[in-house]
Tab-separated table of C-alpha atoms in Angstrom:
chain	number	residue	atom	x	y	z
A	15	MET	CA	-17.788	-27.764	-41.020
A	16	LYS	CA	-15.710	-23.988	-41.576
A	17	GLU	CA	-19.029	-23.473	-43.239
A	18	LEU	CA	-21.485	-23.895	-39.719
A	19	ILE	CA	-18.878	-21.178	-37.900
A	20	TYR	CA	-19.534	-19.027	-40.726
A	21	GLU	CA	-23.250	-19.497	-40.828
A	22	LEU	CA	-23.831	-19.174	-36.750
A	23	GLU	CA	-20.945	-16.591	-36.965
A	24	GLU	CA	-23.546	-14.695	-40.086
A	25	ASN	CA	-26.949	-15.228	-38.228
A	26	ARG	CA	-26.250	-15.790	-34.661
A	27	SER	CA	-28.551	-19.006	-34.950
A	28	LEU	CA	-28.285	-22.341	-36.332
A	29	SER	CA	-30.862	-24.898	-36.489
A	30	LYS	CA	-30.402	-28.170	-33.998
A	31	LYS	CA	-30.131	-30.417	-36.781
A	32	LYS	CA	-26.818	-28.098	-37.784
A	33	TRP	CA	-26.120	-27.435	-33.837
A	34	ILE	CA	-25.654	-31.266	-33.172
A	35	ARG	CA	-23.850	-31.619	-36.789
A	36	LEU	CA	-21.197	-28.742	-35.317
A	37	ILE	CA	-20.984	-30.145	-31.965
A	38	GLU	CA	-20.460	-33.496	-32.855
A	39	GLY	CA	-17.853	-32.746	-35.529
A	40	ALA	CA	-16.001	-31.297	-33.198
A	41	ASN	CA	-11.669	-31.494	-33.583
A	42	GLU	CA	-8.651	-29.809	-32.810
A	43	GLU	CA	-8.274	-28.012	-36.282
A	44	LEU	CA	-11.763	-27.057	-36.302
A	45	ALA	CA	-11.589	-25.329	-32.938
A	46	ASP	CA	-8.724	-23.333	-33.582
A	47	PHE	CA	-10.659	-22.525	-36.378
A	48	LEU	CA	-13.379	-21.788	-34.025
A	49	PHE	CA	-11.617	-19.973	-31.453
A	50	GLU	CA	-9.992	-17.466	-33.263
A	51	ARG	CA	-13.552	-16.073	-34.749
A	52	ALA	CA	-14.608	-15.869	-31.309
A	53	ARG	CA	-11.508	-13.987	-30.319
A	54	ARG	CA	-12.672	-11.569	-33.105
A	55	VAL	CA	-15.488	-11.446	-32.114
A	56	GLN	CA	-14.522	-11.317	-28.364
A	57	LYS	CA	-12.604	-8.278	-29.805
A	58	ALA	CA	-14.960	-6.393	-31.651
A	59	TYR	CA	-17.548	-6.103	-28.363
A	60	TYR	CA	-15.115	-5.746	-25.051
A	61	GLY	CA	-11.669	-5.245	-26.956
A	62	ASN	CA	-8.942	-6.856	-24.811
A	63	LYS	CA	-10.631	-5.971	-21.358
A	64	ILE	CA	-11.169	-9.077	-18.754
A	65	TYR	CA	-13.879	-8.179	-16.179
A	66	ILE	CA	-13.035	-9.506	-12.666
A	67	ARG	CA	-16.093	-10.263	-10.112
A	68	GLY	CA	-15.269	-11.152	-6.213
A	69	LEU	CA	-17.292	-14.477	-5.178
A	70	ILE	CA	-17.976	-15.207	-1.578
A	71	GLU	CA	-19.128	-18.431	-1.445
A	72	PHE	CA	-21.371	-17.430	2.202
A	73	THR	CA	-22.904	-20.561	3.133
A	74	ASN	CA	-22.821	-24.545	2.206
A	75	TYR	CA	-25.797	-25.238	3.501
A	76	CYS	CA	-28.941	-26.702	0.233
A	77	LYS	CA	-32.173	-27.976	0.771
A	78	ASN	CA	-31.388	-29.966	-2.227
A	79	ASP	CA	-30.245	-33.220	-3.118
A	80	CYS	CA	-29.088	-32.709	-6.989
A	81	PHE	CA	-27.054	-35.679	-7.663
A	82	TYR	CA	-23.865	-34.402	-8.571
A	83	CYS	CA	-23.139	-31.645	-6.204
A	84	GLY	CA	-21.125	-31.981	-3.383
A	85	ILE	CA	-23.223	-29.684	-1.019
A	86	ARG	CA	-26.155	-32.212	-1.470
A	87	LYS	CA	-28.554	-31.423	1.498
A	88	SER	CA	-27.430	-35.969	1.666
A	89	ASN	CA	-23.917	-35.357	2.235
A	90	SER	CA	-22.542	-35.459	5.697
A	91	ASN	CA	-19.068	-36.012	5.053
A	92	ILE	CA	-18.393	-31.472	4.485
A	93	VAL	CA	-18.463	-29.350	7.460
A	94	ARG	CA	-21.121	-26.890	7.130
A	95	TYR	CA	-20.872	-23.414	7.657
A	96	ARG	CA	-22.664	-20.303	7.029
A	97	LEU	CA	-21.395	-16.582	6.874
A	98	GLY	CA	-22.871	-13.584	8.868
A	99	LYS	CA	-23.010	-10.087	7.850
A	100	GLU	CA	-20.150	-8.818	9.031
A	101	GLU	CA	-17.908	-11.934	7.500
A	102	ILE	CA	-19.230	-10.994	4.346
A	103	LEU	CA	-19.421	-7.563	4.050
A	104	SER	CA	-15.235	-7.610	5.464
A	105	CYS	CA	-14.726	-10.129	2.309
A	106	CYS	CA	-16.508	-7.027	0.387
A	107	ALA	CA	-14.399	-4.963	1.660
A	108	LYS	CA	-10.980	-6.424	1.128
A	109	GLY	CA	-12.369	-7.169	-2.434
A	110	TYR	CA	-12.679	-3.746	-3.319
A	111	GLU	CA	-9.453	-2.565	-1.711
A	112	LEU	CA	-8.418	-5.276	-4.198
A	113	GLY	CA	-10.423	-3.084	-7.248
A	114	PHE	CA	-13.136	-5.516	-7.426
A	115	ARG	CA	-16.353	-3.684	-8.436
A	116	THR	CA	-18.636	-6.664	-8.412
A	117	PHE	CA	-19.289	-9.031	-5.545
A	118	VAL	CA	-20.886	-12.424	-6.269
A	119	LEU	CA	-22.923	-13.823	-3.354
A	120	GLN	CA	-23.099	-17.639	-4.090
A	121	GLY	CA	-24.562	-20.372	-1.934
A	122	GLY	CA	-26.496	-23.934	-1.430
A	123	GLU	CA	-30.468	-22.851	-1.190
A	124	ASP	CA	-30.709	-22.409	2.311
A	125	GLY	CA	-33.785	-21.256	4.082
A	126	PHE	CA	-31.858	-19.710	7.217
A	127	TYR	CA	-30.906	-16.365	5.118
A	128	THR	CA	-34.360	-15.198	4.807
A	129	GLU	CA	-35.719	-12.598	2.592
A	130	GLU	CA	-35.246	-10.125	5.717
A	131	LYS	CA	-31.728	-11.008	6.069
A	132	MET	CA	-31.000	-10.902	2.578
A	133	CYS	CA	-32.914	-7.639	1.750
A	134	ALA	CA	-30.683	-6.495	5.225
A	135	LEU	CA	-27.823	-7.887	3.730
A	136	LEU	CA	-27.991	-5.797	0.540
A	137	ARG	CA	-28.752	-2.872	1.281
A	138	GLU	CA	-25.910	-2.458	3.394
A	139	ILE	CA	-23.404	-3.497	0.403
A	140	LYS	CA	-25.347	-1.054	-1.574
A	141	LYS	CA	-24.744	1.668	1.466
A	142	GLN	CA	-20.469	0.689	1.824
A	143	PHE	CA	-20.077	0.025	-1.677
A	144	PRO	CA	-22.636	2.290	-3.808
A	145	GLU	CA	-21.081	2.091	-7.172
A	146	CYS	CA	-20.130	-1.906	-7.056
A	147	ALA	CA	-22.798	-4.060	-8.816
A	148	ILE	CA	-24.069	-7.274	-6.895
A	149	THR	CA	-24.972	-10.741	-8.157
A	150	LEU	CA	-26.467	-13.411	-6.499
A	151	SER	CA	-26.033	-17.428	-6.927
A	152	ILE	CA	-28.724	-18.813	-4.618
A	153	GLY	CA	-30.584	-20.712	-6.234
A	154	GLU	CA	-34.923	-20.629	-7.077
A	155	LYS	CA	-37.396	-18.685	-5.373
A	156	GLU	CA	-40.587	-16.716	-6.054
A	157	LYS	CA	-40.807	-14.318	-8.618
A	158	SER	CA	-41.949	-11.801	-4.882
A	159	THR	CA	-38.865	-13.106	-3.442
A	160	TYR	CA	-37.138	-12.294	-6.482
A	161	GLU	CA	-38.330	-8.115	-6.558
A	162	LYS	CA	-37.602	-8.006	-3.010
A	163	TYR	CA	-33.837	-8.545	-3.725
A	164	TYR	CA	-33.884	-6.557	-6.479
A	165	ASN	CA	-35.361	-3.393	-4.753
A	166	ALA	CA	-33.033	-4.321	-1.799
A	167	GLY	CA	-30.181	-3.157	-4.613
A	168	ALA	CA	-28.842	-6.836	-6.221
A	169	ASP	CA	-28.302	-6.304	-9.973
A	170	ARG	CA	-27.447	-9.498	-11.048
A	171	TYR	CA	-28.866	-12.731	-10.842
A	172	LEU	CA	-26.954	-15.875	-11.671
A	173	LEU	CA	-29.217	-19.185	-12.176
A	174	ARG	CA	-27.792	-22.063	-14.331
A	175	HIS	CA	-30.273	-24.078	-15.994
A	176	GLU	CA	-28.071	-27.528	-16.110
A	177	THR	CA	-29.299	-29.609	-18.721
A	178	TYR	CA	-32.917	-28.180	-20.811
A	179	ASP	CA	-34.104	-31.881	-22.111
A	180	ALA	CA	-36.213	-32.973	-19.913
A	181	LYS	CA	-35.281	-36.616	-19.243
A	182	HIS	CA	-31.940	-35.488	-18.943
A	183	TYR	CA	-32.974	-33.018	-16.203
A	184	ARG	CA	-34.672	-36.333	-14.391
A	185	MET	CA	-31.051	-37.933	-14.688
A	186	LEU	CA	-29.415	-35.162	-12.619
A	187	HIS	CA	-32.011	-33.576	-9.957
A	188	PRO	CA	-35.031	-35.283	-7.813
A	189	VAL	CA	-37.986	-35.331	-8.721
A	190	GLU	CA	-39.241	-32.131	-6.533
A	191	LEU	CA	-36.830	-30.006	-9.415
A	192	SER	CA	-38.239	-29.466	-12.466
A	193	PRO	CA	-36.898	-28.128	-15.652
A	194	GLU	CA	-39.958	-25.796	-16.334
A	195	HIS	CA	-39.840	-24.341	-13.147
A	196	ARG	CA	-35.857	-23.438	-13.294
A	197	GLN	CA	-36.376	-21.898	-16.837
A	198	MET	CA	-39.793	-20.261	-15.350
A	199	CYS	CA	-37.606	-18.485	-13.117
A	200	LEU	CA	-35.299	-16.984	-16.118
A	201	PHE	CA	-37.442	-15.469	-17.567
A	202	GLU	CA	-39.407	-13.824	-14.199
A	203	LEU	CA	-35.642	-12.635	-13.527
A	204	LYS	CA	-35.002	-10.677	-16.686
A	205	ASP	CA	-38.800	-8.974	-16.524
A	206	ILE	CA	-38.026	-7.702	-13.590
A	207	GLY	CA	-35.263	-6.145	-14.474
A	208	TYR	CA	-31.974	-8.112	-13.576
A	209	GLN	CA	-28.468	-8.422	-15.890
A	210	VAL	CA	-29.564	-12.769	-15.750
A	211	GLY	CA	-27.020	-15.736	-16.193
A	212	SER	CA	-27.235	-18.961	-17.383
A	213	GLY	CA	-25.946	-21.589	-18.644
A	214	PHE	CA	-24.849	-25.345	-17.780
A	215	MET	CA	-22.724	-28.522	-17.077
A	216	VAL	CA	-20.574	-29.526	-19.785
A	217	GLY	CA	-20.129	-33.444	-19.829
A	218	SER	CA	-22.496	-34.499	-17.465
A	219	PRO	CA	-23.988	-37.841	-17.087
A	220	GLY	CA	-25.989	-39.449	-20.054
A	221	GLN	CA	-25.421	-36.102	-21.798
A	222	THR	CA	-25.729	-36.109	-26.006
A	223	ALA	CA	-24.843	-33.845	-28.609
A	224	GLU	CA	-28.669	-32.990	-28.707
A	225	HIS	CA	-29.425	-32.133	-25.415
A	226	LEU	CA	-26.148	-30.036	-26.199
A	227	ALA	CA	-28.331	-28.391	-29.053
A	228	MET	CA	-31.260	-28.244	-26.900
A	229	ASP	CA	-29.010	-26.226	-24.510
A	230	MET	CA	-28.050	-23.830	-27.161
A	231	LEU	CA	-31.646	-23.276	-28.323
A	232	PHE	CA	-32.571	-22.101	-25.247
A	233	LEU	CA	-29.772	-19.851	-25.202
A	234	GLU	CA	-30.375	-18.537	-27.717
A	235	LYS	CA	-34.395	-17.600	-26.549
A	236	LEU	CA	-33.481	-16.652	-23.167
A	237	HIS	CA	-30.755	-14.208	-24.953
A	238	PRO	CA	-29.078	-14.044	-21.559
A	239	HIS	CA	-26.790	-11.424	-20.294
A	240	MET	CA	-24.030	-14.027	-19.043
A	241	VAL	CA	-23.591	-17.040	-19.587
A	242	GLY	CA	-22.022	-19.903	-17.434
A	243	ILE	CA	-20.520	-22.942	-18.599
A	244	GLY	CA	-17.893	-25.453	-17.346
A	245	PRO	CA	-16.674	-28.944	-17.146
A	246	PHE	CA	-19.341	-32.120	-14.745
A	247	ILE	CA	-16.457	-32.831	-12.217
A	248	THR	CA	-17.552	-35.678	-10.238
A	249	GLN	CA	-18.052	-35.724	-5.909
A	250	LYS	CA	-16.675	-38.231	-4.272
A	251	ASP	CA	-20.071	-37.953	-2.132
A	252	THR	CA	-22.542	-37.859	-5.174
A	253	PRO	CA	-23.833	-40.870	-6.291
A	254	PHE	CA	-22.052	-39.650	-9.693
A	255	ARG	CA	-18.788	-40.509	-7.883
A	256	GLU	CA	-17.728	-42.990	-10.275
A	257	LYS	CA	-18.574	-41.184	-13.466
A	258	LYS	CA	-16.418	-39.732	-15.916
A	259	SER	CA	-16.275	-35.408	-16.159
A	260	GLY	CA	-16.914	-33.989	-18.869
A	261	THR	CA	-13.413	-32.927	-20.735
A	262	LEU	CA	-11.685	-29.437	-21.108
A	263	PHE	CA	-11.705	-29.477	-24.814
A	264	GLN	CA	-15.404	-30.111	-25.273
A	265	THR	CA	-15.941	-27.389	-22.731
A	266	LEU	CA	-13.538	-24.543	-24.652
A	267	TYR	CA	-15.105	-25.579	-28.155
A	268	MET	CA	-18.547	-24.854	-26.325
A	269	LEU	CA	-17.101	-21.211	-25.097
A	270	GLY	CA	-15.918	-20.257	-28.072
A	271	LEU	CA	-19.574	-21.164	-30.332
A	272	LEU	CA	-21.318	-19.484	-27.331
A	273	ARG	CA	-19.148	-16.582	-28.553
A	274	LEU	CA	-20.704	-16.788	-31.811
A	275	MET	CA	-24.089	-16.588	-30.917
A	276	LEU	CA	-24.542	-14.442	-28.479
A	277	PRO	CA	-21.597	-11.743	-29.423
A	278	GLU	CA	-22.077	-9.297	-26.708
A	279	VAL	CA	-22.418	-12.026	-23.365
A	280	LEU	CA	-20.347	-12.319	-20.584
A	281	LEU	CA	-18.373	-15.283	-20.717
A	282	PRO	CA	-16.297	-16.564	-17.712
A	283	ALA	CA	-13.472	-18.286	-17.613
A	284	THR	CA	-14.922	-20.638	-14.155
A	285	THR	CA	-13.423	-22.256	-11.372
A	286	ALA	CA	-14.479	-25.957	-12.653
A	287	LEU	CA	-12.823	-25.166	-16.271
A	288	GLY	CA	-9.478	-23.800	-14.090
A	289	SER	CA	-9.479	-27.194	-11.807
A	290	ILE	CA	-9.387	-29.369	-14.382
A	291	ALA	CA	-6.683	-27.637	-16.468
A	292	THR	CA	-3.651	-25.606	-14.773
A	293	ASN	CA	-4.328	-23.331	-17.675
A	294	GLY	CA	-7.864	-23.428	-18.072
A	295	ARG	CA	-8.574	-20.203	-17.677
A	296	LYS	CA	-5.712	-19.112	-19.906
A	297	LEU	CA	-7.967	-21.785	-22.569
A	298	GLY	CA	-10.973	-19.753	-21.373
A	299	ILE	CA	-10.172	-16.541	-22.531
A	300	LEU	CA	-8.602	-17.912	-25.990
A	301	ALA	CA	-11.592	-19.512	-26.180
A	302	GLY	CA	-13.709	-16.008	-26.262
A	303	ALA	CA	-14.334	-15.788	-22.669
A	304	ASN	CA	-14.204	-12.424	-21.250
A	305	VAL	CA	-14.842	-12.991	-16.671
A	306	VAL	CA	-12.674	-14.588	-14.114
A	307	MET	CA	-14.572	-14.665	-10.521
A	308	PRO	CA	-11.632	-14.845	-8.632
A	309	ASN	CA	-12.615	-15.771	-4.921
A	310	LEU	CA	-13.269	-13.424	-1.918
A	311	SER	CA	-14.373	-16.245	1.053
A	312	PRO	CA	-12.643	-16.415	3.707
A	313	LEU	CA	-9.580	-19.232	3.299
A	314	GLU	CA	-10.864	-21.468	5.663
A	315	ASN	CA	-14.019	-21.653	3.533
A	316	ARG	CA	-13.143	-22.356	0.357
A	317	LYS	CA	-11.620	-26.072	0.429
A	318	GLN	CA	-15.711	-26.840	1.872
A	319	TYR	CA	-17.941	-25.173	-0.548
A	320	SER	CA	-16.964	-28.557	-2.261
A	321	LEU	CA	-19.546	-28.706	-5.007
A	322	TYR	CA	-16.970	-31.228	-6.825
A	323	ASP	CA	-13.320	-32.992	-6.263
A	324	HIS	CA	-10.595	-31.393	-6.805
A	325	LYS	CA	-11.316	-27.502	-6.815
A	326	ARG	CA	-9.385	-25.017	-7.945
A	327	TYR	CA	-9.325	-22.502	-4.764
A	328	THR	CA	-5.940	-21.417	-3.122
A	329	LYS	CA	-2.715	-19.138	-5.097
A	330	ASP	CA	-3.730	-17.733	-8.178
A	331	GLU	CA	-7.404	-19.303	-7.842
A	332	ALA	CA	-7.829	-17.300	-4.487
A	333	ALA	CA	-8.141	-13.168	-5.003
A	334	GLU	CA	-4.408	-12.979	-3.063
A	335	GLY	CA	-3.431	-13.693	-6.309
A	336	LEU	CA	-4.786	-11.421	-8.678
A	337	GLU	CA	-1.533	-9.929	-9.559
A	338	LEU	CA	-0.652	-13.146	-10.925
A	339	LEU	CA	-3.774	-13.033	-12.732
A	340	ARG	CA	-2.807	-10.335	-14.187
A	341	ALA	CA	0.317	-10.798	-15.179
A	342	GLU	CA	-1.062	-14.254	-16.797
A	343	MET	CA	-3.331	-12.499	-18.906
A	344	LYS	CA	-0.542	-10.338	-20.049
A	345	GLU	CA	0.311	-13.014	-21.193
A	346	ILE	CA	-1.896	-13.511	-23.887
A	347	GLY	CA	-2.309	-10.027	-24.564
A	348	TYR	CA	-5.930	-9.101	-21.746
A	349	GLN	CA	-6.057	-6.604	-19.580
A	350	VAL	CA	-7.899	-6.788	-16.180
A	351	VAL	CA	-10.115	-3.764	-15.388
A	352	VAL	CA	-11.031	-2.396	-12.415
A	353	ASP	CA	-14.830	-2.486	-13.390
A	354	ARG	CA	-18.199	-3.206	-12.970
A	355	GLY	CA	-17.740	-4.578	-16.562
A	356	ASP	CA	-21.858	-4.334	-17.397
A	357	SER	CA	-23.209	-6.953	-20.210
A	358	LEU	CA	-23.871	-5.282	-23.433
A	359	VAL	CA	-26.912	-7.293	-24.083
A	360	PRO	CA	-29.601	-4.823	-23.690
């Protein structure tokens, strides 16, 4: 099986059949070998730098009803909130003072934030923090809307494709959402000029090694600037509440494979990874990741942005724990840097 890892490292590509074999053949010994190769590639491109992004979860309203998501529109058991322009700018100011040079505005697909409101917000953030990058993660829009956001100051856009396989996508999403449209949005974002992030859940209901292989083939074709993956974690107010969550091991394994396939990509150790294991974030870095996204949202709102159960949102996950993060990364030979942290993907 090691020969497939060498082949992936050399060619940055595998056939679907080989992907399935490599994913199905995962074991602890092979994973240790993979992670060693992934760290070597990671350091060859990015050194020992860990880039931080300030996450601002500014709305938990969403028009969609995805079966796995805690902020789905049908969930009446959560307290809904929206941050105003001044609250968001206050989060940015706090983050800037702490050393953040990228702000990630993440929220549900909330119609309250019109094109006009979002563009005004983007322009104001750029005006106050001109050397900082702005990342949006607010779902599927028309290309014309993406263009307006880009012209107003947005630099990056995160839109996980979640799963490439159409039948599997149907298992996870209501009928009005389609994988084809989501994938089209990603190519449109690249065409506009955004640094684009995609990704998928690991261990979602019904997922097979073949599904993961198709995800890897899609990402090879898209060649995004960032890939965000994390374990599927159940949420008590969704139809998937009784399903089994994804595992730490499989998520780390897929992180290592992604680093070899896309050596220049920015690869976060996600909040979800840190939520299923206290040392999940550290293990993510050691598997090939090089980005961490501490939370800049107001403390009272972090729990309400409940995409999944047992979300890590206080102590070292919170922005206030940045010194803990620095110490944690230093312990394993990495350095948290004050930097926009642009992707090396052209």
